[in-house]
Coordinates of C-alpha atoms in Angstrom, one line a residue:
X1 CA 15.0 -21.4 -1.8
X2 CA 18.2 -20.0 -3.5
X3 CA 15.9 -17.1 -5.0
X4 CA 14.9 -16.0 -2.0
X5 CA 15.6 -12.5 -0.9
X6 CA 18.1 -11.8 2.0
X7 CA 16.3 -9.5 4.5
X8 CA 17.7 -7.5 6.5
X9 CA 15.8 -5.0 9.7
X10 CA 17.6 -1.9 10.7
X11 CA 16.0 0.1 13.5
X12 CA 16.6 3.8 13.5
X13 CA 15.2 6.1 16.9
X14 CA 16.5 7.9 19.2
X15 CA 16.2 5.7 22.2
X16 CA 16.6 8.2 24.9
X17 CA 13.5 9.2 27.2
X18 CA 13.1 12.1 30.0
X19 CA 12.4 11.2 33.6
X20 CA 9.1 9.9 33.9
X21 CA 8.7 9.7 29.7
X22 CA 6.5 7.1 28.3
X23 CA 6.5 7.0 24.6
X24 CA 9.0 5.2 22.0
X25 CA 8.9 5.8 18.4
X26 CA 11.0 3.7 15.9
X27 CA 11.7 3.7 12.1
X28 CA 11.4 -0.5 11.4
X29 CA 13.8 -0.5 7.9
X30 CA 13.1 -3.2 6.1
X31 CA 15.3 -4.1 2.6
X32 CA 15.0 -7.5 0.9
X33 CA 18.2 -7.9 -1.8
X34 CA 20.3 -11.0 -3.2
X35 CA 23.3 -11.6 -1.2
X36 CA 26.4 -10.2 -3.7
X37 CA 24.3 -8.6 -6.0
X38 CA 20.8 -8.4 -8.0
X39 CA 18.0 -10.6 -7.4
X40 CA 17.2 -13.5 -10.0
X41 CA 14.3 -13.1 -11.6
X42 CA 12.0 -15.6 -9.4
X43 CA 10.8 -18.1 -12.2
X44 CA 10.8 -20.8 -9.6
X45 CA 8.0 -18.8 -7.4
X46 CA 4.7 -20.4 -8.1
X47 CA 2.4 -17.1 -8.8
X48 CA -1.2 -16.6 -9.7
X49 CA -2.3 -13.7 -10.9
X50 CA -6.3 -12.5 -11.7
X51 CA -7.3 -10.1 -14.2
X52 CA -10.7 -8.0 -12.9
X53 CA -12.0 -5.5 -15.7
X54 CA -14.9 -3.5 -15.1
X55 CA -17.6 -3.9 -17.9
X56 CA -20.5 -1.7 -16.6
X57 CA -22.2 -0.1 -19.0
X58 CA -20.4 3.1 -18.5
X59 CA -17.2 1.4 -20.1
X60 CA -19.0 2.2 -23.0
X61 CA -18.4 6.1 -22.8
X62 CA -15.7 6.7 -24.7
X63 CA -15.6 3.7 -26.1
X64 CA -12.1 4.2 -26.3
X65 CA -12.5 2.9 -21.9
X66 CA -13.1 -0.7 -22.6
X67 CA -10.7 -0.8 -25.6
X68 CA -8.3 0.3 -23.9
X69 CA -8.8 -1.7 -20.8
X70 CA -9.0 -4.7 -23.2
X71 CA -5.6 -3.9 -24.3
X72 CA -3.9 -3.2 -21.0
X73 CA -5.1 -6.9 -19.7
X74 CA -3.7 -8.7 -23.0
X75 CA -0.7 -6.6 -22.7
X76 CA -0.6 -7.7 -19.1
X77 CA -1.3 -11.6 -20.1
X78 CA 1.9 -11.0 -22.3
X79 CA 4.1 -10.3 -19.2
X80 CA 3.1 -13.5 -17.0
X81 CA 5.9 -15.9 -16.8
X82 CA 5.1 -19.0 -18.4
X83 CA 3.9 -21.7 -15.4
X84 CA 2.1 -18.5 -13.9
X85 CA -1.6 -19.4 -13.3
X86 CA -4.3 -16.8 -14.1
X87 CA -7.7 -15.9 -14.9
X88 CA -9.9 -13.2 -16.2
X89 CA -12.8 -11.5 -14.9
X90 CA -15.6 -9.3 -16.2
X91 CA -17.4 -7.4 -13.6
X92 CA -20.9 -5.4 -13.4
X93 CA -23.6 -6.6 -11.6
X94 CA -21.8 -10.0 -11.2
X95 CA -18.9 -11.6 -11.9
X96 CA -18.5 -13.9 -14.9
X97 CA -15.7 -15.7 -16.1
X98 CA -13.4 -14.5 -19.2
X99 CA -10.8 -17.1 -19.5
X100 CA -11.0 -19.7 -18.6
X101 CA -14.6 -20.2 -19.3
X102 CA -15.4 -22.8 -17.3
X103 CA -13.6 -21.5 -14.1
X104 CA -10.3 -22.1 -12.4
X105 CA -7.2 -21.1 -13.1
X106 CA -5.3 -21.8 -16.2
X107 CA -1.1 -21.9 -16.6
X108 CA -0.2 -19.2 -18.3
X109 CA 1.8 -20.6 -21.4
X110 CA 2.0 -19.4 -25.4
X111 CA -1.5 -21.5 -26.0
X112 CA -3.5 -20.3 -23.0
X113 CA -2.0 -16.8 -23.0
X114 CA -3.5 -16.3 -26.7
X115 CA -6.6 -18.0 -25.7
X116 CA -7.3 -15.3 -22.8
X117 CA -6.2 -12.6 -25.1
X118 CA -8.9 -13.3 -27.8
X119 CA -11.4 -14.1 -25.2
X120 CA -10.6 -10.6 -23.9
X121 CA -11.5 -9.0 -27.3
X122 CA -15.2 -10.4 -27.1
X123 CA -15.8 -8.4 -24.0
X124 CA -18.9 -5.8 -24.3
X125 CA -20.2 -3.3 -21.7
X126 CA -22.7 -3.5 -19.8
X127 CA -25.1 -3.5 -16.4
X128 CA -23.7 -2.1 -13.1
X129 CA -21.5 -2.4 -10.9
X130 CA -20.6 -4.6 -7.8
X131 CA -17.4 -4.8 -7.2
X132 CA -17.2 -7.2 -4.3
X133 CA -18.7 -9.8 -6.1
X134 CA -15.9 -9.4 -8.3
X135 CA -13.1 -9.7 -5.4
X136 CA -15.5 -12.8 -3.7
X137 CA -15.1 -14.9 -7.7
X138 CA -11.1 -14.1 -7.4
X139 CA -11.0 -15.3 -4.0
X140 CA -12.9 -18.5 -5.1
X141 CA -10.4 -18.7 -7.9
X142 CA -7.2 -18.4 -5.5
X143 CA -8.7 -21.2 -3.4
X144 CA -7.0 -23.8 -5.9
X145 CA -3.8 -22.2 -4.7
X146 CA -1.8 -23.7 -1.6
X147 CA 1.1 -20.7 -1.1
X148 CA 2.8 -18.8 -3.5
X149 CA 2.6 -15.1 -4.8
X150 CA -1.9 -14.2 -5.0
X151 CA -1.8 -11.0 -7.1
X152 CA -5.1 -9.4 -8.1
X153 CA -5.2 -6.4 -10.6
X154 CA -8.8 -4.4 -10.5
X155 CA -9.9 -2.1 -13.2
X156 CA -13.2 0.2 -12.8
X157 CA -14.3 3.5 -13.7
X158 CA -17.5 3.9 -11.4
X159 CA -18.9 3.6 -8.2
X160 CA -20.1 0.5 -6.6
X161 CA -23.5 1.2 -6.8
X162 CA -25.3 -2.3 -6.5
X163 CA -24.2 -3.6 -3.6
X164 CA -24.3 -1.7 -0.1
X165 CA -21.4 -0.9 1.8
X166 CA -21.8 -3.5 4.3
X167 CA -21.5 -6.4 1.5
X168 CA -18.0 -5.0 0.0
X169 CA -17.0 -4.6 3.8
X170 CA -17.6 -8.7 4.5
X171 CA -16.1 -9.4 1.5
X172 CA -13.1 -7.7 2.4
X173 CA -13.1 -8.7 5.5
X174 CA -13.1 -12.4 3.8
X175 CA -10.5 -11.9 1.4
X176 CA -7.9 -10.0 3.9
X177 CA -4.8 -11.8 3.6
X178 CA -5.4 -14.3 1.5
X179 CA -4.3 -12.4 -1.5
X180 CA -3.1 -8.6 -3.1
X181 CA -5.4 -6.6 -5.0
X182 CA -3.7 -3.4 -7.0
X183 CA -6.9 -1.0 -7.6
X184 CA -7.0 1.2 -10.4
X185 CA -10.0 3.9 -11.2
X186 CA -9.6 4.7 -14.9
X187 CA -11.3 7.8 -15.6
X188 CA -13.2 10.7 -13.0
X189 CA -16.0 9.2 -12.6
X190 CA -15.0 6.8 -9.3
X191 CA -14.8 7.2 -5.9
X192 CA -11.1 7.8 -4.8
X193 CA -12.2 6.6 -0.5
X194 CA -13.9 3.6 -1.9
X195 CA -10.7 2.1 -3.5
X196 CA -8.6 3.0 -1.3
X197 CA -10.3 1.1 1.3
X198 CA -10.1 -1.7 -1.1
X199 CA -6.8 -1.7 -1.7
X200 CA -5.9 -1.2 1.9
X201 CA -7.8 -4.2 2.9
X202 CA -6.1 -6.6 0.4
X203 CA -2.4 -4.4 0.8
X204 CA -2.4 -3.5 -2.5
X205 CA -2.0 0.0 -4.3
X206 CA -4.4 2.5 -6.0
X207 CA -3.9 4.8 -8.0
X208 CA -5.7 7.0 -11.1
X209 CA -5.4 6.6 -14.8
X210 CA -7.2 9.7 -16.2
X211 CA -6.5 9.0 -19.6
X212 CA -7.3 5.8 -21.0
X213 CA -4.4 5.5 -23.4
X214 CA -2.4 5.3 -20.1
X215 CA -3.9 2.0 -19.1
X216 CA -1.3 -0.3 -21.2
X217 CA 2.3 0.8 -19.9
X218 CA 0.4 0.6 -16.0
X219 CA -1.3 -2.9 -16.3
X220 CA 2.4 -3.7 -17.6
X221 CA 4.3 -2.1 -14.6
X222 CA 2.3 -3.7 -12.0
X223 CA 2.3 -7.4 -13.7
X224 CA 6.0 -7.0 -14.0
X225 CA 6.0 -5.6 -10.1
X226 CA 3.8 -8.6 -9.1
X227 CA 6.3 -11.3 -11.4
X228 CA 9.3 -10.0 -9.2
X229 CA 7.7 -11.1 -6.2
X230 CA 9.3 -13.9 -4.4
X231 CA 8.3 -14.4 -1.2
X232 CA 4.3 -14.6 -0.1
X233 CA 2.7 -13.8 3.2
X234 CA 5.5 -11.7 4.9
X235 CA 4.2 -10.3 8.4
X236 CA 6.4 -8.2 10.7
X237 CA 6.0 -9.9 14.4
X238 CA 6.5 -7.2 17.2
X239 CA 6.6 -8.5 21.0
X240 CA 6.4 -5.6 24.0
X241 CA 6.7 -6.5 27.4
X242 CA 3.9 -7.0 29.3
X243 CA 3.8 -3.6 31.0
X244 CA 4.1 -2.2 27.6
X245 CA 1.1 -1.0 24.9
X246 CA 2.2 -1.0 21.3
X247 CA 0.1 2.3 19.7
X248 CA 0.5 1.6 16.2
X249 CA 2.1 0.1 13.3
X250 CA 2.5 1.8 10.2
X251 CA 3.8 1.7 6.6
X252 CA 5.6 4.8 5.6
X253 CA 7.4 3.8 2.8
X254 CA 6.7 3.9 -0.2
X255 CA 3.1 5.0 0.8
X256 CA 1.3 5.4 4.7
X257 CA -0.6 2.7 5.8
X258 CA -2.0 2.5 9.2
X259 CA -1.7 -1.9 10.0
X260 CA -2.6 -1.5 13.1
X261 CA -6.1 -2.8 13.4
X262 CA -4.4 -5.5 11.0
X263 CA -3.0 -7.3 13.9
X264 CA -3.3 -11.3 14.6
X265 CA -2.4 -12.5 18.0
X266 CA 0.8 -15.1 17.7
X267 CA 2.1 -15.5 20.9
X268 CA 1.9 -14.3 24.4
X269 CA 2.7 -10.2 24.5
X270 CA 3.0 -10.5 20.1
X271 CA 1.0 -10.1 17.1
X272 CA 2.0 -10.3 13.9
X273 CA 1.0 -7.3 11.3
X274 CA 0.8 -8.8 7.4
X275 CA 3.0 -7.5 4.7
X276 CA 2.2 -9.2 1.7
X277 CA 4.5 -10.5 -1.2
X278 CA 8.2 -9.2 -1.6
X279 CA 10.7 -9.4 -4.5
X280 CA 13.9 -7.5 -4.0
X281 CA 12.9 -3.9 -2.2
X282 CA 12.9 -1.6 0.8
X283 CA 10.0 -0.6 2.5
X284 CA 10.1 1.3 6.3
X285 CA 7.7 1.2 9.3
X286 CA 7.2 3.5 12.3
X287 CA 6.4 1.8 15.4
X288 CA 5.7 3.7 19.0
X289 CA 5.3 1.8 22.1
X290 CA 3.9 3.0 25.3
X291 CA 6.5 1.9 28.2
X292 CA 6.4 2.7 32.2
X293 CA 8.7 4.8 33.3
X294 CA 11.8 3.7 34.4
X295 CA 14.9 5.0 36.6
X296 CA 17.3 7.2 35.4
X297 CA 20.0 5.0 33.3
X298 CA 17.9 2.0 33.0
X299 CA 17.3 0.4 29.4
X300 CA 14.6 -1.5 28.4
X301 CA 13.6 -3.5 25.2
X302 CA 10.7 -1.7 24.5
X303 CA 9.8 -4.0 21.3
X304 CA 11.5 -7.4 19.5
X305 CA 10.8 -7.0 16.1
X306 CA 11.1 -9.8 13.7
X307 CA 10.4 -10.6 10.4
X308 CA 9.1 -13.8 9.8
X309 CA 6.4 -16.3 7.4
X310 CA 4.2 -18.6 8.3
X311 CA 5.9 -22.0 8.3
X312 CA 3.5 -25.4 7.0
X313 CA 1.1 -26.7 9.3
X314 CA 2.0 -27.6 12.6
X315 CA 5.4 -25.9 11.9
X316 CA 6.8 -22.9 13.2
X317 CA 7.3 -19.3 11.2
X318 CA 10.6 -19.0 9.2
X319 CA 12.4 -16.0 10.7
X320 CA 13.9 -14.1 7.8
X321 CA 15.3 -11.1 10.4
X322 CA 15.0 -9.4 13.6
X323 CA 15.8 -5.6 15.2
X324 CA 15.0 -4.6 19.0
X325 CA 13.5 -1.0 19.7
X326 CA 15.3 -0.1 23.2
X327 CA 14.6 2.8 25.6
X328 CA 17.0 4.1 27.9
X329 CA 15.9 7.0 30.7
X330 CA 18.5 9.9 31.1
X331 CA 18.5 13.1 32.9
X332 CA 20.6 14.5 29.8
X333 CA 18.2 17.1 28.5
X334 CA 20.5 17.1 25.4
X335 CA 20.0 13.8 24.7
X336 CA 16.3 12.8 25.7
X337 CA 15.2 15.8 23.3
X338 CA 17.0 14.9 20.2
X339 CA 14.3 13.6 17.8
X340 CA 15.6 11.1 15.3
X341 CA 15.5 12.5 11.8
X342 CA 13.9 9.7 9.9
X343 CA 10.5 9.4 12.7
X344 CA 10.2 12.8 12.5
X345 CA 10.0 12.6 8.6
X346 CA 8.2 10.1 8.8
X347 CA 5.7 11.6 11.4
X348 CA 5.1 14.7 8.7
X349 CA 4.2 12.6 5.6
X350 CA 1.7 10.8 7.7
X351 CA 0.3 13.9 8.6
X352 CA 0.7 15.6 5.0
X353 CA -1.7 12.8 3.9
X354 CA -3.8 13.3 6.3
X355 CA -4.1 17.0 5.5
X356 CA -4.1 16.8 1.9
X357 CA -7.1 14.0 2.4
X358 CA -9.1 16.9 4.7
X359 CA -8.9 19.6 2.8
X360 CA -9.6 18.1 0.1
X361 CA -12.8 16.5 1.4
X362 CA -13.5 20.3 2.9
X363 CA -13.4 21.8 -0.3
X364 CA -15.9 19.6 -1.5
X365 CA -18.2 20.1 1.2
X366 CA -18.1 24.0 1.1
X367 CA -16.3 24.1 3.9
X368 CA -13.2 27.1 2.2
X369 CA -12.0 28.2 5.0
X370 CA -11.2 24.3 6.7
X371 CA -10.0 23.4 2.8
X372 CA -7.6 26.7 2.6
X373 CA -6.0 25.6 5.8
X374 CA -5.6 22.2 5.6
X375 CA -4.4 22.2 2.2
X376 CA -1.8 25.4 3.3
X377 CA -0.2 22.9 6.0
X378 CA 0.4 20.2 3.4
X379 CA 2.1 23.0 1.2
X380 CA 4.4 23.6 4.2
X381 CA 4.5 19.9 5.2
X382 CA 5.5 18.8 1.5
X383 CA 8.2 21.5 1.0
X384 CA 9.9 20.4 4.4
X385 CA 9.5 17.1 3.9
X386 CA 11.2 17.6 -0.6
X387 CA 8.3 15.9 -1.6
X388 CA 8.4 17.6 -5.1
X389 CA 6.0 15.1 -6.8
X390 CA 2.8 16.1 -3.5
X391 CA 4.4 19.6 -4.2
X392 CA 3.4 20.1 -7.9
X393 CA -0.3 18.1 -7.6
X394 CA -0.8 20.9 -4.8
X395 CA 0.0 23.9 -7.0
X396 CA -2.8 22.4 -9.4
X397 CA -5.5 22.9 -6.8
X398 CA -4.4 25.9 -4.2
X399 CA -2.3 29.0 -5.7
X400 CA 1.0 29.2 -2.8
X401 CA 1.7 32.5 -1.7
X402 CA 4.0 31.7 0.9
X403 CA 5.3 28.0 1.0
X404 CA 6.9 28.4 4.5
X405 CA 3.7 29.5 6.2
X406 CA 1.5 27.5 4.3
X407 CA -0.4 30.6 2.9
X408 CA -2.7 29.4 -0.2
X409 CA -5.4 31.0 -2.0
X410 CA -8.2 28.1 -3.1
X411 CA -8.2 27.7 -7.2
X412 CA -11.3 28.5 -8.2
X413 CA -11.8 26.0 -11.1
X414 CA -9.6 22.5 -10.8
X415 CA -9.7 19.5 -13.4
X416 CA -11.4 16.9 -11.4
X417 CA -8.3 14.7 -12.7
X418 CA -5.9 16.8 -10.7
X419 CA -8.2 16.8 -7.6
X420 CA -8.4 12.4 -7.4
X421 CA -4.6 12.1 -8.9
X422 CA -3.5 14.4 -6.0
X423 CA -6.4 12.6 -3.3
X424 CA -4.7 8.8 -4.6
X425 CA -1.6 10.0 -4.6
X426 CA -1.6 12.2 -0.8
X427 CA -0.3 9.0 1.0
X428 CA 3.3 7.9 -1.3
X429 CA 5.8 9.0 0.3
X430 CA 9.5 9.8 -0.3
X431 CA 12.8 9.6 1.5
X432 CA 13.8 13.3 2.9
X433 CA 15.8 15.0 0.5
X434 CA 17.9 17.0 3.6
X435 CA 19.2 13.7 4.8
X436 CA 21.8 12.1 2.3
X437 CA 21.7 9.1 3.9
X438 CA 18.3 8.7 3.2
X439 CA 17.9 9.8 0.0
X440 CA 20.4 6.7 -1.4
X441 CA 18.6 4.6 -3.6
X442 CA 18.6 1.2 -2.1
X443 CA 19.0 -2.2 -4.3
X444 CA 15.9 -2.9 -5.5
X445 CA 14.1 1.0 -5.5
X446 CA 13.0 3.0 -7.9

């Protein structure tokens, strides 16, 4: 495992409570790096990556759509590492096969890798759409895998309108864990809610692609993300005490991402929350546990926080690293009332996704007055926070009076592109811009 990634955890919080104070938040930092220096590329790594493309008949219109998604997925073929094994699928109404025809996967090689891409060029559109019988063929497909790097890319530019709700939700419930699905809607014609709930089931991202032409250089960027991965299944384990209740577990970096409800039972008092592949990145985590109070100057581990993946059968989990969240009571108001810097950063992009994902919702039911002041708060909350990015998708949608105060007049007339790019968008987050220590770029970030 020489290309493994050295992880490292660091734990940042302010570990001091009031008399009779309960709650303990944490910022869970997570970086994964070669030891010395940069990451080899991980060409020992077995991978599999599938290829979904939406071919309803609504690809049709442009047809510039399915051209262009035609040319993102042979562009993305092009970028598999040779040994890499991979399939294509067509979606509408059902899944079929594009390469290979008869099923399986396929190792991605000069022959095979042409074979796909000509295969590719015979796709037509048509028929609906049902996108979790797309997501239950790549989960057959991944079957053939034991371990390695599952990577899923899904195209589509409509709704999922021929299967109900309750079939993509046991679907997903089926396919949680077993492999990561980045979802792409190219187009406006797609509902932003419904893949992001696909996404967040299978860990993955999702994101718009307005214009078609922009298809190509994002199918490459997230092949080439997914091809840097070199580790598979990573989970972060958290033991409390028995007294203790753990609240949540969430992602806050690079996007929010509530894991709580993701939890599996490991041990007595621990669960471990799934994190999908790594390569050589940072990602953070904000924790709060719910501990008794304690006497004045007593400290308490109020979480064990490891990093670990799931050893072979019958074997144990390979801890890669491990951090402990403490709490200590103290009568020093000075101290108990500090806030640590990074949770409270933390704390406002969660709730300037939130906002931005309200008002935004608001506005669309009529409800101006509920959109004017949601979307005013994540004005102020992006500003404080030097999200610049959030910041500039805002001024496309509210006209800012008063950043500070969050006073915003509601745009009459917005590009529906602007609306989904900033509604996809709400929940990436950045590293404050106030706090030098977090705004360093960290090996492996962009």
């Amino acid at each position: 495992m020489s290309e493994q990634p050295q992880f490292t955890v660091k734990i940042d919080q302010n570990k001091y409570l009031p008399e009779g104070g309960r709650e303990v938040h944490a910022i869970v930092s997570v970086e994964a790096g070669a030891e010395g220096g940069a990451m080899p590329a991980p060409a020992g790594t077995r991978a599999s990556e599938v290829i979904i493309i939406d071919t309803s008949g609504s690809m049709s219109y442009p047809d510039t759509k399915l051209r262009a998604a035609v040319a993102a997925a042979q562009v993305a073929i092009d970028t598999l590492r040779d040994g890499v094994e991979f399939a294509v699928i067509s979606g509408s109404n059902t899944a079929s096969m594009v390469y290979p025809r008869h099923g399986g996967l396929v190792t991605a090689s000069p022959q095979t890798k042409d074979k796909a891409k000509r295969a590719l060029s015979g796709l037509r559109a048509s028929g609906g759409t049902a996108i979790g019988s797309w997501l239950r063929l790549a989960d057959e497909l991944f079957d053939d895998v034991q371990g390695g790097i599952r990577h899923a890319i899904l195209l589509t530019d409509g709704k999922n309108q021929h299967e109900t709700p309750e079939e993509l939700d046991a679907v997903l419930f089926r396919c949680g864990g077993r492999f990561v699905c980045d979802c792409r809607g190219v187009g406006t014609d797609w509902e932003v809610a419904e893949l992001r709930k696909i996404s967040s089931a299978l860990l993955g991202s999702v994101d718009i692609v307005a214009d078609p032409a922009g298809l190509v250089a994002d199918f490459q960027a997230m092949t080439e993300a997914a091809m840097g991965k070199s580790v598979a299944d990573v989970a972060l384990r958290v033991w409390t005490p028995q007294t203790a209740r753990l609240r949540f577990v969430k992602q806050v970096m690079p996007s929010v991402e509530d894991l709580t409800g993701k939890r599996v039972e490991s041990a007595p008092q621990a669960g471990d929350y799934p994190l999908g592949a790594w390569g050589a990145e940072s990602r953070d985590y904000h924790i709060c546990v719910e501990v008794p109070p304690g006497e004045i100057g007593k400290e308490l581990r109020a979480a064990w926080v490891k990093l670990v993946v799931p050893g072979a059968p019958g074997e144990e989990a390979q801890v890669l690293a491990t951090g402990n969240v403490l709490a200590q009571w103290t009568d020093d108001e000075a101290q108990s009332t500090r806030i640590n810097p990074r949770v409270a950063h933390y704390t406002g992009q969660a709730e300037l996704a939130v906002a931005i994902q309200e008002g935004l919702q608001a506005r669309k039911d009529g409800d101006f007055d509920t959109a004017t002041a949601r979307l005013g708060r994540a004005v102020v909350l992006a500003d404080e926070a030097g999200n610049d990015a959030i910041t500039a998708m805002l001024r496309k949608v509210v006209d800012v009076v008063d950043p500070a105060t969050g006073t915003v007049r509601l745009k009459r007339h917005v590009e529906k592109a602007d609306e989904m790019a900033l509604d996809t968008r709400s929940s990436k987050t950045v590293r404050t811009r106030k706090d030098e220590t977090l705004t360093t770029p960290r090996p492996g970030e962009r």
